[in-house]
Coordinates of N, CA and C in Angstrom, one line a residue:
M979 N -29.5 67.7 43.1 CA -29.2 67.2 44.5 C -28.4 68.1 45.3
K980 N -28.7 68.2 46.6 CA -27.7 69.2 47.4 C -26.7 68.5 47.9
Q981 N -25.5 69.2 48.3 CA -24.3 68.5 48.8 C -24.0 69.2 50.1
K982 N -23.5 68.4 51.0 CA -23.1 69.1 52.2 C -21.7 68.7 52.7
P983 N -21.1 69.5 53.5 CA -19.8 69.1 54.1 C -19.8 68.0 55.1
Y984 N -18.7 67.3 55.4 CA -18.7 66.3 56.3 C -17.4 66.4 57.0
L985 N -17.2 65.7 58.0 CA -15.9 65.7 58.8 C -15.1 64.6 58.3
T986 N -13.8 65.0 57.9 CA -12.8 64.1 57.5 C -12.0 63.5 58.6
L987 N -11.3 62.5 58.5 CA -10.5 61.9 59.5 C -9.5 63.1 60.0
D988 N -9.0 63.9 59.0 CA -8.0 64.9 59.5 C -8.7 65.9 60.4
D989 N -10.0 66.2 60.0 CA -10.8 67.2 60.9 C -10.9 66.7 62.3
V990 N -11.3 65.4 62.3 CA -11.5 64.8 63.6 C -10.3 64.7 64.4
K991 N -9.1 64.5 63.9 CA -7.8 64.6 64.5 C -7.6 65.9 65.1
R992 N -7.8 66.9 64.2 CA -7.6 68.3 64.6 C -8.5 68.8 65.9
I993 N -9.8 68.4 65.7 CA -10.6 68.6 66.9 C -10.2 67.9 68.1
A994 N -10.0 66.7 68.0 CA -9.5 65.9 69.1 C -8.1 66.5 69.8
A995 N -7.1 66.9 69.0 CA -5.9 67.4 69.5 C -6.2 68.7 70.1
A996 N -7.1 69.7 69.7 CA -7.5 71.0 70.4 C -8.1 70.6 71.6
A997 N -9.0 69.7 71.6 CA -9.8 69.4 72.8 C -8.9 68.8 73.9
E998 N -8.0 67.9 73.5 CA -7.0 67.3 74.4 C -6.1 68.4 75.0
A999 N -5.7 69.3 74.1 CA -4.8 70.4 74.6 C -5.5 71.3 75.6
E1000 N -6.7 71.6 75.4 CA -7.4 72.3 76.3 C -7.5 71.6 77.8
A1001 N -7.8 70.3 77.7 CA -8.0 69.6 78.8 C -6.6 69.5 79.7
V1002 N -5.5 69.2 79.0 CA -4.3 69.1 79.5 C -3.8 70.4 80.0
K1003 N -4.0 71.5 79.4 CA -3.7 72.9 79.8 C -4.3 73.1 81.2
N1004 N -5.4 72.6 81.4 CA -6.2 72.9 82.7 C -6.0 71.7 83.7
S1005 N -5.3 70.7 83.3 CA -5.1 69.5 84.2 C -6.3 68.7 84.4
W1006 N -7.2 68.6 83.4 CA -8.5 68.0 83.5 C -8.4 66.6 83.0
A1007 N -8.7 65.7 83.7 CA -8.9 64.2 83.2 C -10.2 63.9 82.6
V1008 N -10.4 63.9 81.4 CA -11.7 63.7 80.7 C -11.6 62.7 79.6
S1009 N -12.8 62.4 79.2 CA -12.9 61.5 78.0 C -13.5 62.4 76.9
I1010 N -13.0 62.4 75.6 CA -13.4 63.1 74.6 C -14.0 62.3 73.5
A1011 N -15.3 62.6 73.0 CA -15.8 61.8 72.0 C -16.3 62.7 70.8
I1012 N -16.0 62.2 69.6 CA -16.5 63.0 68.4 C -17.4 62.1 67.5
V1013 N -18.6 62.7 67.1 CA -19.3 61.7 66.3 C -19.8 62.5 65.0
D1014 N -20.3 61.7 64.1 CA -20.7 62.3 62.8 C -22.1 63.0 63.0
D1015 N -22.7 63.5 61.9 CA -24.0 64.1 61.9 C -25.1 63.1 62.4
G1016 N -24.9 61.9 62.2 CA -25.9 61.0 62.7 C -25.7 60.4 64.0
G1017 N -24.7 60.9 64.9 CA -24.3 60.5 66.1 C -23.5 59.3 66.3
H1018 N -23.0 59.0 65.1 CA -22.1 57.7 65.2 C -20.7 58.0 65.7
L1019 N -20.1 57.3 66.4 CA -18.9 57.4 67.0 C -17.7 57.4 66.0
L1020 N -16.9 58.5 65.9 CA -15.7 58.6 65.1 C -14.5 58.6 65.8
W1021 N -14.5 59.1 67.2 CA -13.3 59.2 68.0 C -13.7 59.2 69.3
L1022 N -13.0 58.4 70.2 CA -13.0 58.4 71.7 C -11.7 58.2 72.2
Q1023 N -11.4 59.2 73.2 CA -10.2 58.9 73.9 C -10.5 59.2 75.4
R1024 N -9.8 58.5 76.2 CA -10.0 58.6 77.7 C -8.6 59.1 78.2
L1025 N -8.5 60.4 78.6 CA -7.2 60.8 79.2 C -6.9 60.0 80.5
D1026 N -5.7 59.9 80.8 CA -5.1 59.3 82.1 C -5.8 59.9 83.2
G1027 N -6.4 59.1 84.0 CA -7.1 59.6 85.3 C -8.5 59.8 85.2
A1028 N -9.1 59.8 83.9 CA -10.5 60.0 83.8 C -11.3 58.9 84.3
A1029 N -12.4 59.1 84.8 CA -13.3 58.0 85.3 C -13.8 57.1 84.2
A1030 N -14.0 55.9 84.4 CA -14.4 54.9 83.5 C -15.7 55.3 82.9
I1031 N -16.5 55.8 83.8 CA -17.9 56.2 83.3 C -18.0 57.3 82.3
S1032 N -16.9 58.2 82.3 CA -16.9 59.4 81.5 C -16.7 58.9 79.9
A1033 N -16.2 57.6 79.7 CA -16.2 57.1 78.3 C -17.5 56.7 77.8
Q1034 N -18.5 56.5 78.7 CA -19.8 56.4 78.2 C -20.6 57.6 78.0
I1035 N -20.5 58.6 79.0 CA -21.2 59.8 79.1 C -20.8 60.7 77.8
A1036 N -19.4 60.8 77.6 CA -19.0 61.8 76.5 C -19.7 61.4 75.1
P1037 N -19.6 60.2 74.7 CA -20.3 59.9 73.3 C -21.9 60.1 73.5
A1038 N -22.5 59.9 74.6 CA -23.9 60.2 74.8 C -24.2 61.7 74.6
K1039 N -23.3 62.6 75.2 CA -23.5 64.0 75.1 C -23.3 64.5 73.5
A1040 N -22.3 63.8 72.9 CA -21.9 64.1 71.5 C -23.2 63.7 70.7
H1041 N -23.7 62.6 70.9 CA -24.8 62.0 70.1 C -26.0 63.0 70.3
T1042 N -26.3 63.5 71.5 CA -27.4 64.4 71.7 C -27.2 65.6 71.0
A1043 N -26.0 66.3 71.1 CA -25.7 67.4 70.4 C -25.7 67.4 68.9
A1044 N -25.3 66.2 68.3 CA -25.4 66.1 66.9 C -26.8 65.9 66.3
L1045 N -27.6 65.1 67.0 CA -28.9 64.8 66.5 C -29.8 66.1 66.8
G1046 N -29.6 66.8 67.9 CA -30.4 68.0 68.2 C -29.8 69.3 67.6
R1047 N -28.7 69.1 67.0 CA -28.0 70.2 66.3 C -28.0 71.5 67.3
R1048 N -27.7 71.2 68.4 CA -27.6 72.3 69.5 C -26.8 71.8 70.6
E1049 N -26.3 72.7 71.4 CA -25.5 72.1 72.6 C -26.4 71.4 73.5
S1050 N -25.9 70.3 74.1 CA -26.6 69.4 75.0 C -27.1 70.2 76.2
K1051 N -26.6 71.2 76.7 CA -27.0 72.1 77.7 C -28.4 72.5 77.5
V1052 N -28.9 72.7 76.3 CA -30.3 73.1 76.0 C -31.3 72.2 76.6
Y1053 N -30.9 70.8 76.5 CA -31.9 69.9 77.0 C -31.7 69.8 78.6
E1054 N -30.6 69.9 79.1 CA -30.3 70.0 80.6 C -31.1 71.2 81.1
D1055 N -31.1 72.3 80.5 CA -31.8 73.5 81.0 C -33.3 73.2 80.9
M1056 N -33.7 72.7 79.9 CA -35.2 72.5 79.6 C -35.7 71.5 80.8
I1057 N -35.0 70.4 81.1 CA -35.4 69.5 82.2 C -35.4 70.2 83.6
N1058 N -34.3 70.9 83.8 CA -34.1 71.7 85.0 C -35.2 72.7 85.3
Q1059 N -35.7 73.3 84.2 CA -36.8 74.3 84.4 C -38.1 73.7 84.4
G1060 N -38.3 72.3 84.6 CA -39.5 71.6 84.9 C -40.1 70.8 83.8
R1061 N -39.4 70.8 82.6 CA -40.0 70.0 81.6 C -39.3 68.5 81.7
V1062 N -39.7 67.9 82.7 CA -39.0 66.6 83.1 C -39.6 65.5 82.0
S1063 N -40.8 65.7 81.3 CA -41.1 64.7 80.4 C -40.1 64.6 79.2
F1064 N -39.3 65.6 79.0 CA -38.3 65.4 78.0 C -37.3 64.3 78.2
L1065 N -37.3 63.9 79.5 CA -36.4 62.6 79.9 C -36.8 61.4 79.1
S1066 N -38.0 61.4 78.6 CA -38.6 60.2 77.8 C -38.3 60.3 76.3
A1067 N -37.6 61.5 75.8 CA -37.3 61.5 74.4 C -36.6 60.3 74.0
P1068 N -37.0 59.7 72.8 CA -36.4 58.4 72.3 C -35.1 58.7 71.9
G1069 N -34.1 57.8 72.0 CA -32.8 57.9 71.5 C -31.8 58.9 72.1
L1070 N -32.3 59.6 73.2 CA -31.4 60.6 73.8 C -31.0 60.3 75.2
S1071 N -29.8 60.2 75.5 CA -29.4 59.9 76.8 C -28.4 60.8 77.4
G1072 N -27.8 61.6 76.6 CA -26.7 62.6 77.0 C -27.3 63.9 77.2
L1073 N -28.3 64.1 78.1 CA -29.0 65.3 78.3 C -28.3 66.1 79.3
L1074 N -27.0 66.4 79.3 CA -26.2 67.1 80.2 C -25.2 68.1 79.4
E1075 N -24.9 69.1 80.0 CA -24.0 70.1 79.4 C -22.8 69.4 79.1
G1076 N -22.1 69.7 78.0 CA -20.8 69.1 77.5 C -20.8 68.6 76.0
G1077 N -21.9 68.6 75.5 CA -22.0 68.2 74.0 C -22.1 69.5 73.2
V1078 N -21.3 69.7 72.2 CA -21.4 70.8 71.3 C -21.3 70.4 69.8
P1079 N -22.3 70.9 69.0 CA -22.3 70.5 67.6 C -21.2 71.3 66.8
V1080 N -20.8 70.5 65.7 CA -20.0 71.2 64.8 C -20.8 71.7 63.6
M1081 N -21.0 73.0 63.5 CA -21.8 73.6 62.5 C -20.9 74.3 61.5
V1082 N -21.1 74.1 60.3 CA -20.6 74.8 59.1 C -21.5 75.1 58.1
D1083 N -21.6 76.4 57.8 CA -22.6 76.9 56.8 C -24.0 76.4 57.0
G1084 N -24.4 76.3 58.2 CA -25.7 75.9 58.5 C -25.9 74.4 58.6
F1085 N -24.9 73.8 58.3 CA -24.9 72.2 58.3 C -24.4 71.7 59.7
C1086 N -25.0 70.6 60.2 CA -24.4 70.0 61.3 C -23.5 68.9 60.8
L1087 N -22.2 69.0 61.1 CA -21.4 67.9 60.5 C -21.1 66.8 61.7
G1088 N -21.5 67.1 62.9 CA -21.3 66.2 64.0 C -21.2 67.0 65.3
A1089 N -20.6 66.3 66.2 CA -20.5 67.0 67.5 C -19.3 66.4 68.5
V1090 N -19.0 67.2 69.3 CA -18.0 66.8 70.3 C -18.6 66.7 71.8
G1091 N -18.3 65.7 72.4 CA -18.8 65.5 73.7 C -17.7 65.2 74.7
V1092 N -17.8 65.8 75.8 CA -16.7 65.7 76.9 C -17.3 65.4 78.3
S1093 N -16.6 64.5 79.0 CA -17.1 64.2 80.4 C -15.9 64.0 81.2
G1094 N -16.0 64.4 82.4 CA -15.0 64.1 83.4 C -14.7 65.2 84.4
V1095 N -15.1 66.4 84.2 CA -15.1 67.5 85.1 C -16.4 68.2 85.2
K1096 N -16.4 69.5 85.8 CA -17.7 70.2 85.9 C -18.2 70.3 84.4
S1097 N -19.5 70.3 84.3 CA -20.2 70.4 83.0 C -19.8 71.6 82.1
S1098 N -19.7 72.7 82.8 CA -19.3 74.0 82.0 C -17.8 73.8 81.6
E1099 N -16.9 73.1 82.4 CA -15.6 72.7 81.9 C -15.5 71.8 80.8
D1100 N -16.4 70.7 80.8 CA -16.6 69.8 79.7 C -17.0 70.5 78.5
A1101 N -18.0 71.6 78.4 CA -18.3 72.3 77.4 C -17.2 73.1 76.8
Q1102 N -16.4 73.6 77.7 CA -15.3 74.6 77.4 C -14.3 73.8 76.5
I1103 N -14.0 72.5 76.9 CA -13.0 71.6 76.1 C -13.7 71.3 74.8
A1104 N -15.0 71.0 74.8 CA -15.7 70.6 73.6 C -15.7 71.8 72.6
R1105 N -15.8 73.0 73.1 CA -15.9 74.2 72.2 C -14.4 74.5 71.7
A1106 N -13.4 74.3 72.5 CA -12.0 74.4 72.0 C -11.8 73.4 70.9
G1107 N -12.3 72.3 70.9 CA -12.1 71.3 69.9 C -12.9 71.7 68.6
V1108 N -14.1 72.2 68.7 CA -14.9 72.7 67.5 C -14.1 73.9 66.9
A1109 N -13.6 74.8 67.8 CA -13.0 76.1 67.3 C -11.8 75.7 66.5
A1110 N -11.1 74.5 66.5 CA -10.0 74.2 65.8 C -10.2 74.0 64.3
L1111 N -11.5 74.0 63.9 CA -11.9 73.9 62.5 C -11.9 75.2 61.9
G1112 N -12.0 76.4 62.7 CA -11.8 77.7 62.2 C -13.2 78.2 61.9

């Protein structure tokens, strides 16, 4: 039987703290979501001043990145390049930049999704969170 790593609560807290620090450093009001490899929510925080809708968008971006095992921007780019039929993909709703998978030794452990500022800035915050794992 094969074994794989998984996100512990300590890992999730470390990711969240690093993502929050990146957002605060830049004065960005965002929501930060962390999901496991099945896209199930492990962490959600909405920083002061973040739009209410961001608390729904961030988990959707994380879910998409975890299930797809790639940044959610890949899907946004695909759609923007004319493959609009991908909008009908079942179970995916966060098809916007800002979802980043957590990959370790070829395994997807989950993902971080951020929403509230420009999509590239959302992704910057999510990558800072993932980088905290080393």
